[in-house]
CSV table of C-alpha atoms in Angstrom, one decimal:
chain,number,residue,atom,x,y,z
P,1,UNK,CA,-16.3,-8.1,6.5
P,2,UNK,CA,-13.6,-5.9,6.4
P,3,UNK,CA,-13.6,-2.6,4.2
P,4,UNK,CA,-12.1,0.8,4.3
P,5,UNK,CA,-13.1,3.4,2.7
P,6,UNK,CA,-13.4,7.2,1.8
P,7,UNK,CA,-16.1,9.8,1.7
P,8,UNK,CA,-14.6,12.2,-1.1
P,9,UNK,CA,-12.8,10.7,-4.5
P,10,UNK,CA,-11.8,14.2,-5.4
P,11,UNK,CA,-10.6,16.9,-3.0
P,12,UNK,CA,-9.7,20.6,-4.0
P,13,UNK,CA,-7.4,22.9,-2.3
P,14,UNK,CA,-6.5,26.3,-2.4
P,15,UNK,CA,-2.6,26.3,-2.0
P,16,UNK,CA,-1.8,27.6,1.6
P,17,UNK,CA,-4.8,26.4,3.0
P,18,UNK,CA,-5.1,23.0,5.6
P,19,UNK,CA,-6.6,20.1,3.7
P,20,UNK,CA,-8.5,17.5,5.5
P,21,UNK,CA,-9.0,14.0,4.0
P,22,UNK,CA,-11.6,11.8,6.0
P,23,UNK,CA,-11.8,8.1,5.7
P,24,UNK,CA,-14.1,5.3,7.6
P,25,UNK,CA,-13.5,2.1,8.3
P,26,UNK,CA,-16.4,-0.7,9.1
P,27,UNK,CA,-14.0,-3.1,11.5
P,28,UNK,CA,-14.0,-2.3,14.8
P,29,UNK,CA,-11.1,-4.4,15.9
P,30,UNK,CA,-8.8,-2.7,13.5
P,31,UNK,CA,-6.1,-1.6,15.6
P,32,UNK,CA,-3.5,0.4,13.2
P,33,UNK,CA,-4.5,2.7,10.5
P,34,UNK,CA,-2.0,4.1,8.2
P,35,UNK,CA,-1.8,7.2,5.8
P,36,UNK,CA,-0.1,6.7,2.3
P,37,UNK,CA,0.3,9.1,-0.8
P,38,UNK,CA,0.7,8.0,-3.8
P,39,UNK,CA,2.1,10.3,-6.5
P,40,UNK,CA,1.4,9.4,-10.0
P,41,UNK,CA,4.0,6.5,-11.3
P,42,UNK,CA,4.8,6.2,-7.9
P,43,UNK,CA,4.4,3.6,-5.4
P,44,UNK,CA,2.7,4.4,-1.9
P,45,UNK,CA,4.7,6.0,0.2
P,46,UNK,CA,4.1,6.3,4.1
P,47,UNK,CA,2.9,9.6,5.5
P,48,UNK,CA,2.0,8.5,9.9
P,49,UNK,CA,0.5,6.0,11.2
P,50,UNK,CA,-1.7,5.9,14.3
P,51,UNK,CA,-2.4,3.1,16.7
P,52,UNK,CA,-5.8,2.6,18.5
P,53,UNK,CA,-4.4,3.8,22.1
P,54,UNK,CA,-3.9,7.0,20.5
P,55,UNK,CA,-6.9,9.7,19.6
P,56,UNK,CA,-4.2,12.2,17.3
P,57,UNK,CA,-1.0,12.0,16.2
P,58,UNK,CA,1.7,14.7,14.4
P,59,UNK,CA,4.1,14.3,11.9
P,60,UNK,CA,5.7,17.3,10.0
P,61,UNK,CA,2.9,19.0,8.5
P,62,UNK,CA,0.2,16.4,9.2
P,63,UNK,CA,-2.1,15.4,11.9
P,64,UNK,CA,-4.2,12.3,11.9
P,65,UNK,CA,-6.9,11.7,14.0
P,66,UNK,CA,-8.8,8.7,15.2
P,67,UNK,CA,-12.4,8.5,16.4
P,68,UNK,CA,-13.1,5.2,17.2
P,69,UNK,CA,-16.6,5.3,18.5
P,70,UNK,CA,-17.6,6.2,14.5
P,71,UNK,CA,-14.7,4.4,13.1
P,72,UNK,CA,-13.5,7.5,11.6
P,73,UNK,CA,-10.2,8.5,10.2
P,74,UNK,CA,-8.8,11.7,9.5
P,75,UNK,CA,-5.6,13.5,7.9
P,76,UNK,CA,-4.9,17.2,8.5
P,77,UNK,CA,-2.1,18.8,5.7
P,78,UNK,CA,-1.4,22.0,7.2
P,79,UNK,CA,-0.4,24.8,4.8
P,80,UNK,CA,-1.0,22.7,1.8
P,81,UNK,CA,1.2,23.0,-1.0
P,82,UNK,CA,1.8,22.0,-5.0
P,83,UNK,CA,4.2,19.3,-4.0
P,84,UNK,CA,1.5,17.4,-2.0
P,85,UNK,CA,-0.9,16.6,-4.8
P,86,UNK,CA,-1.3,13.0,-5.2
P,87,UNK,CA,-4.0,10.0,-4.1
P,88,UNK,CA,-4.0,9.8,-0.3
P,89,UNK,CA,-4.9,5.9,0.9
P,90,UNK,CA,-6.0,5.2,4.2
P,91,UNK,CA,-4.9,1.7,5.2
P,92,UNK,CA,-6.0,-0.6,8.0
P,93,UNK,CA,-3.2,-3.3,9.2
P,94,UNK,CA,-5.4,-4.6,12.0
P,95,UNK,CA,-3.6,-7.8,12.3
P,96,UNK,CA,-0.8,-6.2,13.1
P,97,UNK,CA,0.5,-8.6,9.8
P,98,UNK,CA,1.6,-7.5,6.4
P,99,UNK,CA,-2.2,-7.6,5.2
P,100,UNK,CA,-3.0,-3.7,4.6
P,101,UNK,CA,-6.0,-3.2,3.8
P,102,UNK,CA,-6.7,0.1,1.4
P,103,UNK,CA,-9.1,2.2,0.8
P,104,UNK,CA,-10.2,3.6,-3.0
P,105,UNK,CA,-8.3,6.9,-2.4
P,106,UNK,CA,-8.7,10.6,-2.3
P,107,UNK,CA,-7.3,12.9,-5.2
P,108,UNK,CA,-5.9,15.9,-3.6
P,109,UNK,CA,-5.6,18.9,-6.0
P,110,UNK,CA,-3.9,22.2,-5.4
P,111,UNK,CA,-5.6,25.1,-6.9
P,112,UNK,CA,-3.1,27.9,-7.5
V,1,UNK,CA,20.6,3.4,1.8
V,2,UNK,CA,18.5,2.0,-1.2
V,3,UNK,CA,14.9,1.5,-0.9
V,4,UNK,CA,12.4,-1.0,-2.2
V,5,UNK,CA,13.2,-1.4,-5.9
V,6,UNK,CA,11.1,-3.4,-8.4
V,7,UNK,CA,12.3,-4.8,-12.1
V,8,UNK,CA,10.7,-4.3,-14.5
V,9,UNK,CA,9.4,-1.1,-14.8
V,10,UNK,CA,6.9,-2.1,-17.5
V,11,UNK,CA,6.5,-4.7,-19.3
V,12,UNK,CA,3.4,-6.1,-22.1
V,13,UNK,CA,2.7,-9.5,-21.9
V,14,UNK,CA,-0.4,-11.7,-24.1
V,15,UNK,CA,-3.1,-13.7,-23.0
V,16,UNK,CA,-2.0,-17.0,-21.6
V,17,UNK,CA,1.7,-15.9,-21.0
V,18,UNK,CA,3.8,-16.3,-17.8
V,19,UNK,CA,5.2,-13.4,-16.6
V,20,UNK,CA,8.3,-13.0,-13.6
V,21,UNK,CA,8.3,-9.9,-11.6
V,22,UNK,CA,11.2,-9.1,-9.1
V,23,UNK,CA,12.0,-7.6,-5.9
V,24,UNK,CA,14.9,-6.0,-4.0
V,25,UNK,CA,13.2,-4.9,-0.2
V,26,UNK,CA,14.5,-2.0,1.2
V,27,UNK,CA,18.4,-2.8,3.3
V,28,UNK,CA,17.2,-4.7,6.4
V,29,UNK,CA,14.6,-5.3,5.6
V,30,UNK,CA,13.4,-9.5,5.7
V,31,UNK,CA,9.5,-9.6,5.1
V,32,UNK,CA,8.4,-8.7,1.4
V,33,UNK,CA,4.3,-8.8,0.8
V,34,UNK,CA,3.1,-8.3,-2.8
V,35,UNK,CA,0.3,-6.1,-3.8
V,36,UNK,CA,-1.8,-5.5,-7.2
V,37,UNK,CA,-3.4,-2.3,-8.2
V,38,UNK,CA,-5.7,-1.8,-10.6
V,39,UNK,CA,-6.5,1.4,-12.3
V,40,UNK,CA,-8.1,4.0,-9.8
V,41,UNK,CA,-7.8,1.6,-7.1
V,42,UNK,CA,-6.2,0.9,-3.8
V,43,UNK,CA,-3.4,-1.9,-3.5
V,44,UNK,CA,-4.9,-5.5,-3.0
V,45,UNK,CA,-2.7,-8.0,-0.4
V,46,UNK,CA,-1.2,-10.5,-2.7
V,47,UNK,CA,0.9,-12.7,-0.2
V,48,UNK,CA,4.0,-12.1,2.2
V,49,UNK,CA,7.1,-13.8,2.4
V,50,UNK,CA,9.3,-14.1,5.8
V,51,UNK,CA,12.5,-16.6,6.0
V,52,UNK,CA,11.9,-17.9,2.5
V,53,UNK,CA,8.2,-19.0,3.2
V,54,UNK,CA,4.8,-17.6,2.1
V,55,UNK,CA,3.3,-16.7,5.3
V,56,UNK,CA,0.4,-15.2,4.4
V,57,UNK,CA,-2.2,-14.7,1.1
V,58,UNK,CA,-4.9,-12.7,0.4
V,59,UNK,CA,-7.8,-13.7,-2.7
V,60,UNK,CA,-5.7,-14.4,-5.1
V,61,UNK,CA,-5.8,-17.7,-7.2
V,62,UNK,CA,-2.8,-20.4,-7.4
V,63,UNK,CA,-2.1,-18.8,-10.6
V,64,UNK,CA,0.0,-16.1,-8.6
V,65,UNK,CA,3.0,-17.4,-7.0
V,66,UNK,CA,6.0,-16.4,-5.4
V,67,UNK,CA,9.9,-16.9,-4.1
V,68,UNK,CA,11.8,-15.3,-1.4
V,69,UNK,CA,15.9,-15.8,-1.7
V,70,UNK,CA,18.0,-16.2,0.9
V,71,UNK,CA,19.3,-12.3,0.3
V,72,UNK,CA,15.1,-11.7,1.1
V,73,UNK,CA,14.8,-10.4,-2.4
V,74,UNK,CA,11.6,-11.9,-3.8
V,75,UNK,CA,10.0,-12.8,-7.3
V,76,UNK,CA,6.6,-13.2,-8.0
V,77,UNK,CA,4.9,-15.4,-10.8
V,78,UNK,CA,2.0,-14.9,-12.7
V,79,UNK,CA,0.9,-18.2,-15.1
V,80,UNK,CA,-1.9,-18.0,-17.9
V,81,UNK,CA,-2.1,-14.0,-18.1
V,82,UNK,CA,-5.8,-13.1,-18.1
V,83,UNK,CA,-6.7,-9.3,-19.4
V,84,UNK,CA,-7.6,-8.7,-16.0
V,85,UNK,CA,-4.1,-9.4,-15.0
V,86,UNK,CA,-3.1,-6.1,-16.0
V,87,UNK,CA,-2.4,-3.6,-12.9
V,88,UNK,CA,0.6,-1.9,-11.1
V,89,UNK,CA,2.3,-4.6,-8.9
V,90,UNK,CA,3.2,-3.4,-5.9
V,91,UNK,CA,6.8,-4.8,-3.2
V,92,UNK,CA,6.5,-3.8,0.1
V,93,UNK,CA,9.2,-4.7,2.2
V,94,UNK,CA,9.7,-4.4,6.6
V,95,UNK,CA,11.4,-5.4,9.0
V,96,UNK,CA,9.4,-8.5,10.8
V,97,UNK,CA,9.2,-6.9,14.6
V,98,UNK,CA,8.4,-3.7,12.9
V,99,UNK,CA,4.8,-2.3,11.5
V,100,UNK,CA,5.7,0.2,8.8
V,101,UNK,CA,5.9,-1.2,5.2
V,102,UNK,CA,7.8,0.4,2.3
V,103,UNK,CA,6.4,0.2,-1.1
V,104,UNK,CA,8.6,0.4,-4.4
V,105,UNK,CA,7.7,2.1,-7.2
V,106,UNK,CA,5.6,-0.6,-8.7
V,107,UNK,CA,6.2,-2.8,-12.0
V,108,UNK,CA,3.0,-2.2,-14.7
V,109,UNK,CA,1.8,-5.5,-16.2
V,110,UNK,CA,-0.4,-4.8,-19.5
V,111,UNK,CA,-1.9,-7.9,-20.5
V,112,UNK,CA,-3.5,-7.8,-24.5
């Protein structure tokens, strides 16, 4: 079946320093994977996305990066900051339909 | 330009109950999907709604139904509350030949 999930529930960061959240997922015909944070009493909001044609991808701040042969997910915060602690979801839409598929999460705390 | 926005923003219902939830997608947006999260979890896929018709559903029993208006704006329904009912409901709304979704800021159901 389908199922994506996380390796850490908790991940602490020293403010300043590049955070890395990992993720694996089990389908391999999943062809879109999405990054969302989640800030408390907040709804998900999108970070990047990346499609399976595509090994990395940047957005302002964050890389993601794909390794399809172990199904493995990655997102890179650069210069990590207070304003970017939250629960980071990684998200399959494989279907290419409104079914996203999420993970449990990753807490991402900034140590001062 | 507004974004997703969900009414209300809390709401306690009791066991048995019927409860309404409501949906404005973000402007332009035509596709709405529903999504439940409970406590310390990722969102579950409810259903979707394009062109006033539920396109697609996730594991969810009959219990949980919805309504897209012609405006897109959507409602969902939840009939004979069960305690487990209670989560963060999640609106997502797109644009159908688009991928990303947009999420609002959730409505919280507590069920007693």
């Amino acid at each position: 079946g389908e199922s994506v999930g996380l390796h850490l529930p908790t991940l602490s960061v020293q403010e300043g320093d590049n955070s890395i959240i990992n993720c694996a997922y089990s389908n391999s015909a999943s062809d879109y994977f999405i990054w969302y944070k989640q800030e408390s009493g907040k709804g998900p909001q999108f970070i990047i996305d990346i499609r399976s044609n595509m090994d990395k991808r940047q957005g302002q701040r964050v890389t993601v990066l794909l390794n399809k042969t172990v199904k493995h997910l990655s997102l890179q915060i650069a210069a990590t900051q207070p304003g970017d602690s939250a629960v980071y979801f990684c998200a399959e839409n494989g279907n290419r339909d409104d079914k996203i598929i999420f993970g449990k999460g990753t807490r991402l705390h900034i140590l001062p | 330009d507004a974004g997703v926005t969900q009414s209300p923003t809390h709401l306690i219902k009791t066991r048995g109950q019927q409860v309404t939830l409501r949906c404005s997608p973000k402007s332009g947006h035509d596709t709405v999907s529903w999504y439940q999260q409970a406590l310390g979890q990722g969102p579950q896929f409810i259903f979707q709604y394009y062109e006033e018709e539920e396109r697609q559903r996730g594991n969810f029993p009959d219990r949980f139904s919805g309504h897209q208006f012609p405006n897109y704006s959507s409602e969902l329904n939840v009939n004979a509350l069960l305690l487990g009912d209670s989560a963060l409901y999640l609106c997502a709304s797109r644009l159908q030949v688009t991928d990303t979704q947009y999420f609002g800021p959730g409505t919280r159901l507590t069920v007693l």
